[in-house]
XYZ file of N, CA and C in Angstrom:
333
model
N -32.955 27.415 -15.193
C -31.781 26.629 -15.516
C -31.275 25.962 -14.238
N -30.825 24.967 -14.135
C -29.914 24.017 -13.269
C -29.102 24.315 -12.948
N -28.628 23.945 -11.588
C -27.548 24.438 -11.517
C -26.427 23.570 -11.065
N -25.238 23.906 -11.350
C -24.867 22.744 -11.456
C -23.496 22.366 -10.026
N -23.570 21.642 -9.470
C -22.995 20.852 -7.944
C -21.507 21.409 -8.301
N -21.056 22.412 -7.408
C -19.232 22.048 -7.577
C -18.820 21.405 -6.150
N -19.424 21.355 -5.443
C -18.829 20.609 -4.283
C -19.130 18.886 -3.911
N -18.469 18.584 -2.639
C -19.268 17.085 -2.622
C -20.347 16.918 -2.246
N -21.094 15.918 -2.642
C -22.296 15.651 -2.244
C -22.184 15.251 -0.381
N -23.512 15.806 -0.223
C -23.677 15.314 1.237
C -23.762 14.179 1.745
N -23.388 13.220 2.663
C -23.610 12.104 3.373
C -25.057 12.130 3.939
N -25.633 11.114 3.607
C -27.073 11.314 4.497
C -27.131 10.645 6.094
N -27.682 11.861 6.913
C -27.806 11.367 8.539
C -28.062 9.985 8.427
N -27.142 9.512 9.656
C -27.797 8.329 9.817
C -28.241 8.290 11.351
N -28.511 7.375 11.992
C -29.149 7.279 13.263
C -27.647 7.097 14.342
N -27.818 7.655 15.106
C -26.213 7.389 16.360
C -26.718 5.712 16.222
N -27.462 4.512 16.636
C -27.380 3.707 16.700
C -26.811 2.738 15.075
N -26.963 3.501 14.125
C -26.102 2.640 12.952
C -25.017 3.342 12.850
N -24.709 4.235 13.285
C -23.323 4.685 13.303
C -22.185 3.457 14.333
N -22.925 3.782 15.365
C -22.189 2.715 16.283
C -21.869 1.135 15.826
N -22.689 1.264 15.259
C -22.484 -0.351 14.231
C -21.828 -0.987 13.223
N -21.579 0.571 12.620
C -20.646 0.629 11.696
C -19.106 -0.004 12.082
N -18.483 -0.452 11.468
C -17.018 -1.275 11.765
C -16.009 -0.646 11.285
N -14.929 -0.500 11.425
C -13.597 0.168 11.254
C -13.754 0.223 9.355
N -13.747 -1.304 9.225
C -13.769 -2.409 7.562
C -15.101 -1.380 6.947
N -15.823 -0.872 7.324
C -17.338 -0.764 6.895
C -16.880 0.900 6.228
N -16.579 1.616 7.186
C -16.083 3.225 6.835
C -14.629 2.940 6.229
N -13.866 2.191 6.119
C -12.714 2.001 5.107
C -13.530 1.612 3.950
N -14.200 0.731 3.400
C -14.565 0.184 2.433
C -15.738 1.545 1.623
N -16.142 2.042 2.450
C -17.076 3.165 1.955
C -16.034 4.282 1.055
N -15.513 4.974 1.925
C -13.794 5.610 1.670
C -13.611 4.976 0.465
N -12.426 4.419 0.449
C -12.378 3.498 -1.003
C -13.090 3.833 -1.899
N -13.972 3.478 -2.020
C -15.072 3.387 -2.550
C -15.320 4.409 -3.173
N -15.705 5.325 -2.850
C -15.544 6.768 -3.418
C -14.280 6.868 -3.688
N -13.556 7.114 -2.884
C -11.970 7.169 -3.727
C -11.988 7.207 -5.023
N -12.244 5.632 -5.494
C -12.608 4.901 -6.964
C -12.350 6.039 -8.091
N -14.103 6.327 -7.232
C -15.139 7.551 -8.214
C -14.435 8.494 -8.290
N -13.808 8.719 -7.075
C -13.502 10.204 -7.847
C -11.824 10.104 -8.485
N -11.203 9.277 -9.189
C -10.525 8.516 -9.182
C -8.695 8.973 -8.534
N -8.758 8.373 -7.395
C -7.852 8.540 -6.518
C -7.328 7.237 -6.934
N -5.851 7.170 -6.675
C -5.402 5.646 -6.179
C -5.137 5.588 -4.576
N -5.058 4.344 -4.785
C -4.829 4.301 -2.972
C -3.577 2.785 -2.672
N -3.491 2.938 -1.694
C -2.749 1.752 -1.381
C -3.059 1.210 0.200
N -3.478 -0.210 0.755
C -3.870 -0.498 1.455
C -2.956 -2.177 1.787
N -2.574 -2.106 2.732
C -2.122 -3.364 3.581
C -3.133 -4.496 4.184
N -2.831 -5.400 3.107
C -4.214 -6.495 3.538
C -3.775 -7.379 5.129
N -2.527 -7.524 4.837
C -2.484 -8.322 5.884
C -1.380 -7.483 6.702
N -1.249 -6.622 7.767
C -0.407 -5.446 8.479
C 0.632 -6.606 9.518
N 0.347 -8.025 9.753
C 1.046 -8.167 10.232
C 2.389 -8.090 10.518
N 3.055 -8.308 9.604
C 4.325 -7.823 8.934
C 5.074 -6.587 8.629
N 4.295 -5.814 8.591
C 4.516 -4.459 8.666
C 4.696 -3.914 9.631
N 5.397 -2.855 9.535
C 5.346 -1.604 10.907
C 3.876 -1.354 11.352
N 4.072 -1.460 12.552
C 2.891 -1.265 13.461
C 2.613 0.276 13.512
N 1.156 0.457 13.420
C 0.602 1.854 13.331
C 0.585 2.230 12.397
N 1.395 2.305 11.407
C 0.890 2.632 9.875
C -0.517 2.649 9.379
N -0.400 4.447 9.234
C -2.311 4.208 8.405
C -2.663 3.799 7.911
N -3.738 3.174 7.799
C -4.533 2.230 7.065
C -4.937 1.924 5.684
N -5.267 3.192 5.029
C -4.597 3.522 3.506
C -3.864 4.675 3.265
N -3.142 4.839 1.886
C -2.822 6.000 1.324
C -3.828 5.842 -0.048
N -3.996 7.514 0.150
C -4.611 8.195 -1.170
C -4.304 8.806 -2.060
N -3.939 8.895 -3.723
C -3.072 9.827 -4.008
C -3.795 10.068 -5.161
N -4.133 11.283 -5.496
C -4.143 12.147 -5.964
C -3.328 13.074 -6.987
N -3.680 14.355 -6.402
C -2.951 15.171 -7.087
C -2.219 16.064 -5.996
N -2.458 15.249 -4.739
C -1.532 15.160 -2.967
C -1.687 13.826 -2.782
N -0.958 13.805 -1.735
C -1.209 12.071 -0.862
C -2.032 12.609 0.521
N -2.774 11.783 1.002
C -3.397 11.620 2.204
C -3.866 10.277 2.643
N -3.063 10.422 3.922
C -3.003 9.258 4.807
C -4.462 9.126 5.861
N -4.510 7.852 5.840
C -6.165 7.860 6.758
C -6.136 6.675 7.312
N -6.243 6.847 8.911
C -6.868 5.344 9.502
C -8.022 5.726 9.998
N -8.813 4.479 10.017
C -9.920 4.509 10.210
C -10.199 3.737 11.559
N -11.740 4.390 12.305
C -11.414 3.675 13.496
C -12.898 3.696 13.156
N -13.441 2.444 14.248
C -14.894 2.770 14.351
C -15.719 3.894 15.592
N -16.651 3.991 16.117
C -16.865 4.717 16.426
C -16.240 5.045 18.315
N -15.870 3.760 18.717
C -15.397 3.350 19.610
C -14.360 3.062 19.927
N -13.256 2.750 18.618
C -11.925 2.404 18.719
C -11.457 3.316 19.012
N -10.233 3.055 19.225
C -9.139 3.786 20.120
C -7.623 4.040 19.025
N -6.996 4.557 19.122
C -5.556 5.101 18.255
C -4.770 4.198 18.959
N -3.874 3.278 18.754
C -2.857 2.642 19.855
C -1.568 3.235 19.754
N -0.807 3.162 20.777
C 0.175 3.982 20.973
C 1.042 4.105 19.363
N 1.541 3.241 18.826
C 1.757 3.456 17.296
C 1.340 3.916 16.426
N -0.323 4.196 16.323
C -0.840 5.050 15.434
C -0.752 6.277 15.730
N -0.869 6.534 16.910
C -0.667 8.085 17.710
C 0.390 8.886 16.503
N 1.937 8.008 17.511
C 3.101 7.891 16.745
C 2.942 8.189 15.519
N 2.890 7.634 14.538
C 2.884 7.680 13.208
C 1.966 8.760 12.783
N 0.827 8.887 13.138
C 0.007 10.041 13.010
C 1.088 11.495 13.300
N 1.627 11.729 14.665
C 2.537 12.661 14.715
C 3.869 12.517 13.591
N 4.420 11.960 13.418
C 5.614 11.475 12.163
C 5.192 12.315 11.251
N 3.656 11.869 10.350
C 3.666 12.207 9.227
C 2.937 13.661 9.327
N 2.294 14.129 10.597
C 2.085 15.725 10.460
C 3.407 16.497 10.582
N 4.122 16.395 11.747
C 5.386 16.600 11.434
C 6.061 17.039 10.132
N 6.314 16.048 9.297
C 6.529 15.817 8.229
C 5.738 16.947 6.915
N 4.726 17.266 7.215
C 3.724 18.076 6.793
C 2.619 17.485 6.033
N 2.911 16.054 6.015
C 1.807 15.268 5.601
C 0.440 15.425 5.674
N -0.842 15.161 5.081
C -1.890 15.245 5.238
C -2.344 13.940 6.114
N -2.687 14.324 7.449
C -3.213 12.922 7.629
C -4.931 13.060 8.798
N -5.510 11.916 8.571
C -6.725 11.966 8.994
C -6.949 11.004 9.516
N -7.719 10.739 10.595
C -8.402 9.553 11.168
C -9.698 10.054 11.480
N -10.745 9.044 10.432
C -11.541 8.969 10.273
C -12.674 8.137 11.076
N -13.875 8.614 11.297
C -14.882 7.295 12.081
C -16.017 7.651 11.373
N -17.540 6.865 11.579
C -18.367 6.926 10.411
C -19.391 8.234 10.801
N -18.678 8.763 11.378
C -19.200 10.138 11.663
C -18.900 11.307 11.144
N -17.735 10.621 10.454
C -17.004 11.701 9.724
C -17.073 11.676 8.236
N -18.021 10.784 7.860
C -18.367 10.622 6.322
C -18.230 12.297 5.871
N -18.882 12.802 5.802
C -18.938 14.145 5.204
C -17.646 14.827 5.060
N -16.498 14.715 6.113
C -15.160 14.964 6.106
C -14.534 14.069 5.046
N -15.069 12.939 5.008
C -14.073 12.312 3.769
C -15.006 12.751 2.591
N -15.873 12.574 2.460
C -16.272 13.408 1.421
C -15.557 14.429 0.510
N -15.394 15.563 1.673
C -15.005 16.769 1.354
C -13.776 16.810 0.960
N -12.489 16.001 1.457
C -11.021 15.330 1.229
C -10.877 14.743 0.299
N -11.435 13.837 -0.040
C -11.797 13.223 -1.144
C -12.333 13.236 -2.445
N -13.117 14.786 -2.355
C -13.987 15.311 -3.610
C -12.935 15.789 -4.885
């Protein structure tokens, strides 16, 4: 008999050189994406200009909320995301910053 998956599925390795390639947009859009599936809503700021600076990049909600910016593998937190990152742990918020290394972590958050 079969058996049957209760957890998330695994991310498959990828090479450190397509990781690095990967774009901030590329591991947000993946995220999402699954989100979908596993059906989360989310809320995302297309255009942040206008907005408070540092604000994570989406919210996820569930049956919790979790906050997530995404960086690529190279980016950096700027002093406002720091900020806001501390705010909403503080707060007791769930929050994560993610890079495409961390697929399997959103996975698992996300499942």
């Amino acid at each position: 008999m079969a058996e049957i998956a209760t957890g998330p599925p695994a991310a498959p390795q990828l090479p450190r050189a397509v990781l690095l390639a990967m774009s901030e947009a590329d591991i947000q859009r993946q995220a999402v994406e699954y989100a979908v599936l596993r059906r989360w809503g989310y809320y995302h700021t297309h255009d942040s200009r206008r907005s408070v600076a540092g604000f994570p990049d989406v919210v996820f909600v569930r049956e919790r909320v979790v906050f997530a910016e995404f960086k690529s593998e190279r980016g950096r937190l700027t002093g406002e995301q720091r900020e806001w990152g501390a705010i909403l742990e503080r707060a007791g918020a769930e929050y994560h910053v993610w890079r495409p290394r961390d697929r399997n972590k959103i996975l698992q958050v996300l499942f």
